[in-house]
């Protein structure tokens, strides 16, 4: 679509779309990050057993997977914009249930609702933004979602800290998510449906009007509509459509990236950083929390760098550089635990290595896994295929988050982090061998590539 677009004309609109819809990403980051602090106070109030705590924490990840799968179908059926609008209301509902929860059952219900909402947002926002941005800045626009995820995580750490001494502070921590959710709802009211979905739904005039709003000339609009129509001559087939041979490779790429983004261990750091810092000998709890904030900030800043480079350098070189950084970081974290632990330099080595690892993730697999998943699937199956890849992402997140501490107990820190290093090496080979460069190509050009 966008190879023929003059970027300056629609730059502003594309960035506005990315930021407003990206509030869904902020909520993704906030709601996954906030529980780490809130659980301490919830525990104080309700006296939960460790199994009950695990359920409150991890049920969200399970239902996020289910939300992503459902979202695949409904975004294809009802449109991307409508689904994000309803999803914003789901976020509000979840926040209200959690803030008012009188006991464990309501807490679990609230986490289920928020989980569903995050799952829907995690696939629909990148999809919506990818279909509304010109190819010359699609990397920047889609990855704005990842930047807002990382900002959401840091905001959650900050809110946890700010309310840690307030009576019933945990209710504020969980309930405040309703604010950005309302902003998402209001913002989405002002954004259009994507022209690609409209054209595919046969609503050509509306699709044309959106393209006009985006700054395309009459000839350009005709050209784009023609290109999209050429790719949708066949009927949409839902999940059954995924079995076609030309989809095998894009599905391997999308699901592979979704899997590797998680099994290389990112959320062991995002969810358990204070625990890891304490294990490494960082003295007080507050020093560990400070170090955790440091991790969050490095995550945000490096994501900004990725955003600026994605459409210039390309996806693949950044993936290769980023994963290499992760491998080094993990090898050194593992190594540090073999050194005598009294030395202050060991804590420093662990903190530094974790920062290198996070920076590697933030410049590579963090933004680019979501970006490529939003780019590679043909329009006809884009929703369901993205839903399936996002399900793989959430399920692997769930398994890693649930098993990390047991793994450390079972095989020790060094072997655990070196296992993640090994999986990172596998993901590097996967990227080098299988993942194509998608920079600068329109979604339709990418689609035509699979058919060839
Ligand atoms: C991942 C999340 C992770 C976050 C950290 C996202 O791309 O999907 O699982 O917590 O990045 O920045």
Tab-separated table of C-alpha atoms and ligand atoms in Angstrom:
chain	number	residue	atom	x	y	z
A	1	UNK	CA	0.000	0.000	0.000
A	2	UNK	CA	2.451	2.533	1.112
A	3	UNK	CA	5.257	2.231	-1.368
A	4	UNK	CA	3.487	5.015	-3.232
A	5	UNK	CA	2.898	7.230	-0.238
A	6	UNK	CA	4.617	10.536	0.415
A	7	UNK	CA	5.540	10.053	4.086
A	8	UNK	CA	5.363	13.706	5.144
A	9	UNK	CA	1.699	13.974	4.303
A	10	UNK	CA	0.464	11.299	6.604
A	11	UNK	CA	3.234	11.205	9.156
A	12	UNK	CA	1.199	13.033	11.749
A	13	UNK	CA	-1.866	10.923	11.346
A	14	UNK	CA	0.150	7.690	11.506
A	15	UNK	CA	1.899	8.780	14.717
A	16	UNK	CA	-1.417	9.883	16.280
A	17	UNK	CA	-2.946	6.485	15.491
A	18	UNK	CA	0.110	4.706	16.940
A	19	UNK	CA	0.040	6.692	20.193
A	20	UNK	CA	-3.716	6.602	20.813
A	21	UNK	CA	-4.124	2.903	20.016
A	22	UNK	CA	-0.816	2.287	21.809
A	23	UNK	CA	-2.516	3.132	25.118
A	24	UNK	CA	-3.616	-0.517	24.793
A	25	UNK	CA	0.105	-1.373	24.983
A	26	UNK	CA	0.519	0.857	28.043
A	27	UNK	CA	-2.277	-1.099	29.753
A	28	UNK	CA	-0.609	-4.387	28.743
A	29	UNK	CA	2.614	-3.235	30.458
A	30	UNK	CA	0.890	-1.655	33.452
A	31	UNK	CA	-1.395	-4.577	34.246
A	32	UNK	CA	1.344	-7.201	33.888
A	33	UNK	CA	3.811	-5.116	35.951
A	34	UNK	CA	1.592	-3.787	38.744
A	35	UNK	CA	0.871	-7.102	40.447
A	36	UNK	CA	4.488	-7.642	41.557
A	37	UNK	CA	4.104	-4.876	44.160
A	38	UNK	CA	0.360	-5.165	44.778
A	39	UNK	CA	0.517	-8.864	45.679
A	40	UNK	CA	2.525	-8.097	48.837
A	41	UNK	CA	-0.324	-5.977	50.231
A	42	UNK	CA	-3.116	-8.224	48.938
A	43	UNK	CA	-1.378	-11.007	50.750
A	44	UNK	CA	-1.288	-8.992	53.981
A	45	UNK	CA	-5.010	-8.284	53.749
A	46	UNK	CA	-6.326	-11.696	52.702
A	47	UNK	CA	-3.539	-13.975	53.982
A	48	UNK	CA	-3.225	-15.955	50.724
A	49	UNK	CA	-1.377	-19.261	50.528
A	50	UNK	CA	1.452	-19.443	48.001
A	51	UNK	CA	-0.748	-21.451	45.611
A	52	UNK	CA	-3.470	-18.781	45.855
A	53	UNK	CA	-0.865	-16.096	45.132
A	54	UNK	CA	0.352	-18.021	42.108
A	55	UNK	CA	-3.226	-18.299	40.841
A	56	UNK	CA	-3.843	-14.532	41.260
A	57	UNK	CA	-0.618	-13.755	39.404
A	58	UNK	CA	-0.629	-16.288	36.603
A	59	UNK	CA	-4.327	-16.644	35.752
A	60	UNK	CA	-3.996	-13.350	33.886
A	61	UNK	CA	-1.419	-14.850	31.511
A	62	UNK	CA	-3.621	-17.868	30.806
A	63	UNK	CA	-6.651	-15.742	29.981
A	64	UNK	CA	-4.549	-13.332	27.930
A	65	UNK	CA	-3.862	-16.306	25.641
A	66	UNK	CA	-7.571	-17.046	25.405
A	67	UNK	CA	-8.289	-13.347	24.759
A	68	UNK	CA	-5.763	-13.302	21.897
A	69	UNK	CA	-7.323	-16.349	20.300
A	70	UNK	CA	-10.835	-14.909	20.504
A	71	UNK	CA	-9.590	-11.544	19.238
A	72	UNK	CA	-8.267	-13.200	16.083
A	73	UNK	CA	-11.749	-14.197	15.007
A	74	UNK	CA	-13.618	-11.103	16.130
A	75	UNK	CA	-11.200	-8.569	14.623
A	76	UNK	CA	-11.639	-10.225	11.228
A	77	UNK	CA	-15.401	-10.313	11.674
A	78	UNK	CA	-16.275	-6.976	13.333
A	79	UNK	CA	-13.270	-4.827	12.442
A	80	UNK	CA	-10.157	-3.820	14.337
A	81	UNK	CA	-11.412	-0.500	15.737
A	82	UNK	CA	-14.644	-1.814	17.261
A	83	UNK	CA	-12.774	-4.588	19.043
A	84	UNK	CA	-10.297	-2.124	20.592
A	85	UNK	CA	-13.204	0.090	21.725
A	86	UNK	CA	-14.936	-2.801	23.503
A	87	UNK	CA	-11.607	-3.948	24.853
A	88	UNK	CA	-11.073	-0.550	26.527
A	89	UNK	CA	-14.349	-1.093	28.394
A	90	UNK	CA	-13.190	-4.558	29.417
A	91	UNK	CA	-10.039	-2.984	30.901
A	92	UNK	CA	-12.217	-0.533	32.875
A	93	UNK	CA	-14.461	-3.350	34.123
A	94	UNK	CA	-11.444	-5.408	35.232
A	95	UNK	CA	-9.893	-2.444	37.067
A	96	UNK	CA	-13.150	-1.708	38.894
A	97	UNK	CA	-13.650	-5.348	39.936
A	98	UNK	CA	-10.068	-5.518	41.240
A	99	UNK	CA	-10.212	-2.183	43.082
A	100	UNK	CA	-13.438	-3.175	44.875
A	101	UNK	CA	-12.663	-6.873	45.374
A	102	UNK	CA	-14.012	-8.044	48.763
A	103	UNK	CA	-12.111	-11.345	48.642
A	104	UNK	CA	-10.203	-13.947	46.645
A	105	UNK	CA	-12.977	-14.976	44.197
A	106	UNK	CA	-13.501	-11.368	43.068
A	107	UNK	CA	-9.752	-10.878	42.757
A	108	UNK	CA	-9.498	-13.914	40.513
A	109	UNK	CA	-12.517	-12.753	38.480
A	110	UNK	CA	-10.923	-9.306	38.039
A	111	UNK	CA	-7.619	-10.814	36.921
A	112	UNK	CA	-9.474	-13.015	34.410
A	113	UNK	CA	-11.254	-9.981	32.925
A	114	UNK	CA	-8.021	-7.970	32.761
A	115	UNK	CA	-6.222	-10.987	31.266
A	116	UNK	CA	-8.796	-11.262	28.483
A	117	UNK	CA	-8.492	-7.509	27.839
A	118	UNK	CA	-4.680	-7.649	27.640
A	119	UNK	CA	-4.802	-10.638	25.311
A	120	UNK	CA	-7.154	-8.845	22.944
A	121	UNK	CA	-5.069	-5.642	23.044
A	122	UNK	CA	-1.778	-7.466	22.510
A	123	UNK	CA	-2.827	-8.662	19.069
A	124	UNK	CA	-5.373	-6.072	17.946
A	125	UNK	CA	-3.318	-2.924	18.571
A	126	UNK	CA	-0.299	-3.959	16.431
A	127	UNK	CA	-2.707	-5.207	13.752
A	128	UNK	CA	-4.702	-1.967	13.722
A	129	UNK	CA	-1.588	0.211	13.620
A	130	UNK	CA	0.168	-1.903	10.964
A	131	UNK	CA	-2.846	-1.579	8.670
A	132	UNK	CA	-3.031	2.172	9.175
A	133	UNK	CA	0.625	3.105	8.727
A	134	UNK	CA	2.655	3.750	5.590
A	135	UNK	CA	5.312	1.092	4.992
A	136	UNK	CA	8.123	3.644	5.292
A	137	UNK	CA	7.287	4.185	8.961
A	138	UNK	CA	5.464	0.975	9.875
A	139	UNK	CA	8.337	-0.203	12.102
A	140	UNK	CA	8.214	3.011	14.122
A	141	UNK	CA	4.421	3.073	14.379
A	142	UNK	CA	3.802	-0.572	15.302
A	143	UNK	CA	6.679	-0.579	17.777
A	144	UNK	CA	5.239	2.470	19.535
A	145	UNK	CA	3.042	-0.203	21.129
A	146	UNK	CA	6.136	-1.925	22.553
A	147	UNK	CA	7.486	1.419	23.791
A	148	UNK	CA	4.211	2.032	25.591
A	149	UNK	CA	4.331	-1.511	27.052
A	150	UNK	CA	7.744	-0.719	28.562
A	151	UNK	CA	6.522	2.679	29.829
A	152	UNK	CA	3.479	0.917	31.331
A	153	UNK	CA	5.778	-1.473	33.205
A	154	UNK	CA	7.848	1.385	34.676
A	155	UNK	CA	4.678	3.351	35.524
A	156	UNK	CA	3.401	0.277	37.383
A	157	UNK	CA	6.622	0.031	39.409
A	158	UNK	CA	6.278	3.778	40.196
A	159	UNK	CA	2.611	3.509	41.235
A	160	UNK	CA	3.396	0.449	43.385
A	161	UNK	CA	6.083	2.462	45.120
A	162	UNK	CA	3.902	5.589	45.497
A	163	UNK	CA	1.003	3.708	47.113
A	164	UNK	CA	3.084	1.326	49.191
A	165	UNK	CA	2.341	3.236	52.410
A	166	UNK	CA	-1.282	4.231	51.633
A	167	UNK	CA	-3.989	2.254	53.482
A	168	UNK	CA	-5.656	-0.026	50.903
A	169	UNK	CA	-2.934	1.114	48.498
A	170	UNK	CA	-3.209	-2.088	46.440
A	171	UNK	CA	-6.758	-1.116	45.436
A	172	UNK	CA	-5.371	2.110	43.959
A	173	UNK	CA	-2.536	0.243	42.257
A	174	UNK	CA	-4.951	-2.075	40.457
A	175	UNK	CA	-7.827	0.383	40.055
A	176	UNK	CA	-5.817	3.218	38.503
A	177	UNK	CA	-5.616	1.239	35.265
A	178	UNK	CA	-9.184	2.448	34.628
A	179	UNK	CA	-7.806	5.918	33.780
A	180	UNK	CA	-5.664	4.991	30.759
A	181	UNK	CA	-8.433	2.567	29.740
A	182	UNK	CA	-10.889	5.490	29.547
A	183	UNK	CA	-8.301	7.450	27.532
A	184	UNK	CA	-8.013	4.486	25.147
A	185	UNK	CA	-11.785	4.411	24.701
A	186	UNK	CA	-12.045	8.146	24.039
A	187	UNK	CA	-8.998	8.149	21.748
A	188	UNK	CA	-10.372	5.280	19.659
A	189	UNK	CA	-13.617	7.173	19.083
A	190	UNK	CA	-11.611	9.621	16.982
A	191	UNK	CA	-9.738	7.046	14.910
A	192	UNK	CA	-11.026	5.403	11.730
A	193	UNK	CA	-11.341	1.700	10.942
A	194	UNK	CA	-8.420	0.484	8.813
A	195	UNK	CA	-8.927	0.938	5.064
A	196	UNK	CA	-7.727	-2.631	4.481
A	197	UNK	CA	-10.462	-4.138	6.658
A	198	UNK	CA	-13.095	-1.820	5.167
A	199	UNK	CA	-12.151	-2.692	1.601
A	200	UNK	CA	-12.086	-6.382	2.396
A	201	UNK	CA	-15.536	-6.061	3.990
A	202	UNK	CA	-16.765	-4.559	0.716
A	203	UNK	CA	-17.118	-1.071	2.230
A	204	UNK	CA	-15.023	0.449	-0.531
A	205	UNK	CA	-16.376	4.015	-0.229
A	206	UNK	CA	-15.544	4.165	3.477
A	207	UNK	CA	-12.117	2.662	2.852
A	208	UNK	CA	-11.553	5.284	0.172
A	209	UNK	CA	-12.587	8.050	2.591
A	210	UNK	CA	-10.075	6.850	5.204
A	211	UNK	CA	-7.350	6.763	2.574
A	212	UNK	CA	-8.272	10.315	1.611
A	213	UNK	CA	-8.042	11.356	5.253
A	214	UNK	CA	-4.615	9.752	5.382
A	215	UNK	CA	-3.507	12.060	2.567
A	216	UNK	CA	-3.493	9.796	-0.493
A	217	UNK	CA	-4.297	11.203	-3.966
A	218	UNK	CA	-7.137	9.824	-6.118
A	219	UNK	CA	-4.759	7.694	-8.214
A	220	UNK	CA	-3.029	6.401	-5.134
A	221	UNK	CA	-6.346	5.467	-3.539
A	222	UNK	CA	-7.417	3.533	-6.657
A	223	UNK	CA	-4.101	1.775	-6.742
A	224	UNK	CA	-4.309	0.747	-3.081
A	225	UNK	CA	-7.899	-0.445	-3.353
A	226	UNK	CA	-6.959	-2.472	-6.437
A	227	UNK	CA	-3.991	-4.038	-4.627
A	228	UNK	CA	-6.049	-5.029	-1.587
A	229	UNK	CA	-8.898	-6.400	-3.709
A	230	UNK	CA	-6.512	-8.523	-5.735
A	231	UNK	CA	-5.455	-10.271	-2.538
A	232	UNK	CA	-8.933	-10.974	-1.240
A	233	UNK	CA	-10.592	-12.552	-4.232
A	234	UNK	CA	-11.097	-15.738	-2.224
A	235	UNK	CA	-13.414	-16.092	0.792
A	236	UNK	CA	-12.115	-15.734	4.313
A	237	UNK	CA	-11.820	-19.191	5.839
A	238	UNK	CA	-11.189	-18.604	9.579
A	239	UNK	CA	-8.879	-21.108	11.278
A	240	UNK	CA	-9.372	-23.653	8.465
A	241	UNK	CA	-7.694	-21.174	6.119
A	242	UNK	CA	-4.452	-21.587	8.048
A	243	UNK	CA	-3.772	-25.031	6.573
A	244	UNK	CA	-2.928	-23.748	3.103
A	245	UNK	CA	0.680	-24.573	2.050
A	246	UNK	CA	1.653	-20.940	1.330
A	247	UNK	CA	0.905	-20.081	4.965
A	248	UNK	CA	3.215	-22.697	6.429
A	249	UNK	CA	6.323	-20.511	6.380
A	250	UNK	CA	4.722	-17.278	7.691
A	251	UNK	CA	3.108	-19.295	10.492
A	252	UNK	CA	6.448	-20.889	11.427
A	253	UNK	CA	8.041	-17.420	11.454
A	254	UNK	CA	5.254	-15.752	13.456
A	255	UNK	CA	4.773	-18.507	16.008
A	256	UNK	CA	8.535	-19.083	16.239
A	257	UNK	CA	9.210	-15.413	17.043
A	258	UNK	CA	6.329	-15.395	19.549
A	259	UNK	CA	7.782	-18.469	21.253
A	260	UNK	CA	11.408	-17.294	21.266
A	261	UNK	CA	10.401	-13.880	22.619
A	262	UNK	CA	9.259	-15.655	25.782
A	263	UNK	CA	11.384	-18.773	26.211
A	264	UNK	CA	14.565	-16.706	26.148
A	265	UNK	CA	13.480	-15.574	29.608
A	266	UNK	CA	12.445	-11.907	29.431
A	267	UNK	CA	9.705	-12.156	32.026
A	268	UNK	CA	11.884	-13.920	34.565
A	269	UNK	CA	13.530	-10.489	34.773
A	270	UNK	CA	10.431	-8.310	34.338
A	271	UNK	CA	8.397	-10.266	36.930
A	272	UNK	CA	11.139	-11.462	39.285
A	273	UNK	CA	13.895	-8.816	39.093
A	274	UNK	CA	13.721	-7.866	42.806
A	275	UNK	CA	13.994	-11.557	43.763
A	276	UNK	CA	16.968	-12.068	41.424
A	277	UNK	CA	18.718	-8.987	42.783
A	278	UNK	CA	18.164	-10.181	46.331
A	279	UNK	CA	19.486	-13.647	45.493
A	280	UNK	CA	22.556	-12.000	43.991
A	281	UNK	CA	23.295	-10.318	47.290
A	282	UNK	CA	22.000	-6.786	46.705
A	283	UNK	CA	21.452	-5.842	50.361
A	284	UNK	CA	18.068	-4.322	51.175
A	285	UNK	CA	14.658	-4.804	49.573
A	286	UNK	CA	14.587	-1.142	48.587
A	287	UNK	CA	17.969	-1.429	46.805
A	288	UNK	CA	16.532	-4.372	44.849
A	289	UNK	CA	13.475	-2.349	43.917
A	290	UNK	CA	15.692	0.517	42.790
A	291	UNK	CA	17.747	-1.869	40.661
A	292	UNK	CA	14.465	-3.145	39.204
A	293	UNK	CA	13.442	0.382	38.258
A	294	UNK	CA	16.867	0.642	36.572
A	295	UNK	CA	16.020	-2.434	34.491
A	296	UNK	CA	12.669	-0.861	33.527
A	297	UNK	CA	14.309	2.392	32.477
A	298	UNK	CA	16.953	0.640	30.351
A	299	UNK	CA	14.078	-1.271	28.723
A	300	UNK	CA	12.283	1.990	27.830
A	301	UNK	CA	15.360	3.863	26.590
A	302	UNK	CA	16.652	1.041	24.416
A	303	UNK	CA	13.187	0.590	22.916
A	304	UNK	CA	13.339	4.253	21.843
A	305	UNK	CA	16.613	3.503	20.038
A	306	UNK	CA	14.986	0.503	18.345
A	307	UNK	CA	12.077	2.652	17.161
A	308	UNK	CA	14.438	5.111	15.533
A	309	UNK	CA	16.440	2.397	13.779
A	310	UNK	CA	13.806	-0.130	12.678
A	311	UNK	CA	12.815	1.530	9.415
A	312	UNK	CA	16.398	2.499	8.557
A	313	UNK	CA	18.564	-0.449	9.545
A	314	UNK	CA	15.834	-3.066	9.088
A	315	UNK	CA	14.376	-5.736	11.358
A	316	UNK	CA	16.832	-8.556	10.822
A	317	UNK	CA	20.119	-6.796	11.701
A	318	UNK	CA	18.537	-5.436	14.899
A	319	UNK	CA	17.240	-8.896	15.820
A	320	UNK	CA	20.711	-10.376	15.318
A	321	UNK	CA	22.428	-7.638	17.352
A	322	UNK	CA	19.774	-7.743	20.088
A	323	UNK	CA	19.768	-11.525	20.534
A	324	UNK	CA	23.583	-11.579	20.570
A	325	UNK	CA	23.445	-9.036	23.434
A	326	UNK	CA	20.942	-11.248	25.269
A	327	UNK	CA	23.235	-14.273	24.900
A	328	UNK	CA	26.217	-12.375	26.354
A	329	UNK	CA	24.112	-10.985	29.190
A	330	UNK	CA	22.780	-14.432	30.118
A	331	UNK	CA	26.181	-16.132	29.914
A	332	UNK	CA	27.638	-13.542	32.281
A	333	UNK	CA	24.692	-13.688	34.713
A	334	UNK	CA	25.187	-17.466	34.896
A	335	UNK	CA	28.940	-17.076	35.282
A	336	UNK	CA	28.600	-14.531	38.078
A	337	UNK	CA	26.862	-17.109	40.271
A	338	UNK	CA	29.899	-19.378	40.016
A	339	UNK	CA	32.144	-16.678	41.518
A	340	UNK	CA	32.642	-16.337	45.284
A	341	UNK	CA	29.661	-14.363	46.481
A	342	UNK	CA	31.042	-12.065	49.089
A	343	UNK	CA	32.564	-9.719	46.541
A	344	UNK	CA	30.596	-6.579	45.720
A	345	UNK	CA	31.788	-6.929	42.136
A	346	UNK	CA	29.629	-10.052	41.738
A	347	UNK	CA	26.444	-8.083	42.409
A	348	UNK	CA	27.669	-5.467	39.972
A	349	UNK	CA	28.442	-8.086	37.339
A	350	UNK	CA	24.927	-9.523	37.701
A	351	UNK	CA	23.244	-6.094	37.544
A	352	UNK	CA	25.320	-5.057	34.543
A	353	UNK	CA	24.756	-8.340	32.705
A	354	UNK	CA	21.004	-8.084	33.298
A	355	UNK	CA	21.038	-4.562	31.843
A	356	UNK	CA	22.893	-5.833	28.741
A	357	UNK	CA	20.334	-8.632	28.427
A	358	UNK	CA	17.378	-6.241	28.747
A	359	UNK	CA	18.915	-3.796	26.264
A	360	UNK	CA	19.385	-6.692	23.813
A	361	UNK	CA	15.754	-7.709	24.213
A	362	UNK	CA	14.515	-4.134	23.854
A	363	UNK	CA	16.375	-3.535	20.612
A	364	UNK	CA	15.479	-6.896	19.079
A	365	UNK	CA	12.917	-9.503	20.093
A	366	UNK	CA	10.854	-7.077	22.213
A	367	UNK	CA	9.546	-4.780	19.510
A	368	UNK	CA	10.368	-6.863	16.444
A	369	UNK	CA	8.534	-10.073	17.362
A	370	UNK	CA	5.268	-8.110	17.607
A	371	UNK	CA	6.107	-6.075	14.509
A	372	UNK	CA	6.805	-9.037	12.244
A	373	UNK	CA	3.742	-10.905	13.524
A	374	UNK	CA	1.660	-7.889	12.461
A	375	UNK	CA	3.335	-7.708	9.033
A	376	UNK	CA	3.711	-11.162	7.571
A	377	UNK	CA	0.234	-12.680	7.379
A	378	UNK	CA	-2.024	-12.338	4.338
A	379	UNK	CA	-5.055	-10.125	4.908
A	380	UNK	CA	-7.508	-12.994	4.576
A	381	UNK	CA	-6.164	-14.815	7.628
A	382	UNK	CA	-4.365	-11.942	9.344
A	383	UNK	CA	-6.637	-11.863	12.398
A	384	UNK	CA	-6.686	-15.597	13.113
A	385	UNK	CA	-3.006	-16.107	12.312
A	386	UNK	CA	-2.003	-13.225	14.579
A	387	UNK	CA	-4.346	-14.576	17.240
A	388	UNK	CA	-2.652	-17.968	17.096
A	389	UNK	CA	0.862	-16.472	17.281
A	390	UNK	CA	-0.181	-14.284	20.192
A	391	UNK	CA	-1.647	-17.328	21.952
A	392	UNK	CA	1.746	-19.068	21.596
A	393	UNK	CA	3.375	-15.963	23.117
A	394	UNK	CA	1.093	-15.890	26.177
A	395	UNK	CA	1.196	-19.638	26.768
A	396	UNK	CA	4.997	-19.708	26.711
A	397	UNK	CA	5.010	-16.646	28.984
A	398	UNK	CA	2.714	-18.560	31.367
A	399	UNK	CA	4.928	-21.658	31.419
A	400	UNK	CA	8.179	-19.715	31.948
A	401	UNK	CA	6.694	-17.492	34.682
A	402	UNK	CA	5.247	-20.496	36.480
A	403	UNK	CA	8.374	-22.643	36.373
A	404	UNK	CA	11.211	-20.123	36.816
A	405	UNK	CA	11.577	-20.257	40.601
A	406	UNK	CA	11.182	-24.039	40.689
A	407	UNK	CA	13.807	-24.326	37.964
A	408	UNK	CA	16.251	-22.310	40.042
A	409	UNK	CA	15.539	-24.551	43.044
A	410	UNK	CA	16.006	-27.634	40.902
A	411	UNK	CA	19.103	-26.875	38.828
A	412	UNK	CA	20.477	-23.633	40.329
A	413	UNK	CA	20.903	-20.118	38.978
A	414	UNK	CA	23.822	-20.772	36.638
A	415	UNK	CA	22.188	-23.695	34.847
A	416	UNK	CA	18.875	-21.802	34.636
A	417	UNK	CA	20.382	-18.706	33.006
A	418	UNK	CA	22.610	-20.783	30.746
A	419	UNK	CA	19.524	-22.711	29.599
A	420	UNK	CA	18.000	-19.381	28.572
A	421	UNK	CA	21.321	-18.560	26.833
A	422	UNK	CA	21.082	-21.826	24.903
A	423	UNK	CA	17.511	-21.055	23.863
A	424	UNK	CA	18.685	-17.579	22.793
A	425	UNK	CA	21.338	-19.193	20.591
A	426	UNK	CA	18.562	-21.320	19.008
A	427	UNK	CA	16.515	-18.166	18.437
A	428	UNK	CA	19.506	-16.474	16.787
A	429	UNK	CA	19.884	-19.393	14.372
A	430	UNK	CA	16.131	-19.285	13.706
A	431	UNK	CA	16.302	-15.578	12.863
A	432	UNK	CA	19.339	-15.981	10.607
A	433	UNK	CA	17.912	-18.992	8.738
A	434	UNK	CA	14.170	-18.342	8.574
A	435	UNK	CA	13.118	-14.740	9.248
A	436	UNK	CA	12.909	-12.466	6.170
A	437	UNK	CA	13.543	-8.698	6.073
A	438	UNK	CA	10.228	-6.840	5.954
A	439	UNK	CA	11.542	-3.268	6.025
A	440	UNK	CA	10.030	-0.876	3.471
A	441	UNK	CA	7.737	-3.459	1.836
A	442	UNK	CA	3.985	-2.906	1.771
A	443	UNK	CA	1.801	-5.539	3.449
A	444	UNK	CA	0.515	-6.515	0.002
A	445	UNK	CA	4.058	-6.938	-1.355
A	446	UNK	CA	4.847	-9.205	1.584
A	447	UNK	CA	1.669	-11.177	0.917
A	448	UNK	CA	2.550	-11.589	-2.756
A	449	UNK	CA	5.994	-12.855	-1.664
A	450	UNK	CA	4.519	-15.919	0.112
A	451	UNK	CA	2.457	-16.855	-2.941
A	452	UNK	CA	5.601	-16.784	-5.087
B	1	LIG	C1	6.616	-8.985	25.843
B	1	LIG	C2	6.237	-9.043	27.297
B	1	LIG	C3	7.319	-8.390	28.120
B	1	LIG	C4	7.605	-6.986	27.635
B	1	LIG	C5	8.791	-6.393	28.330
B	1	LIG	C6	6.827	-7.543	25.449
B	1	LIG	O1	7.174	-7.467	24.108
B	1	LIG	O2	5.605	-9.561	25.045
B	1	LIG	O3	6.042	-10.392	27.670
B	1	LIG	O4	6.926	-8.330	29.472
B	1	LIG	O5	7.856	-6.980	26.236
B	1	LIG	O6	9.158	-5.167	27.797
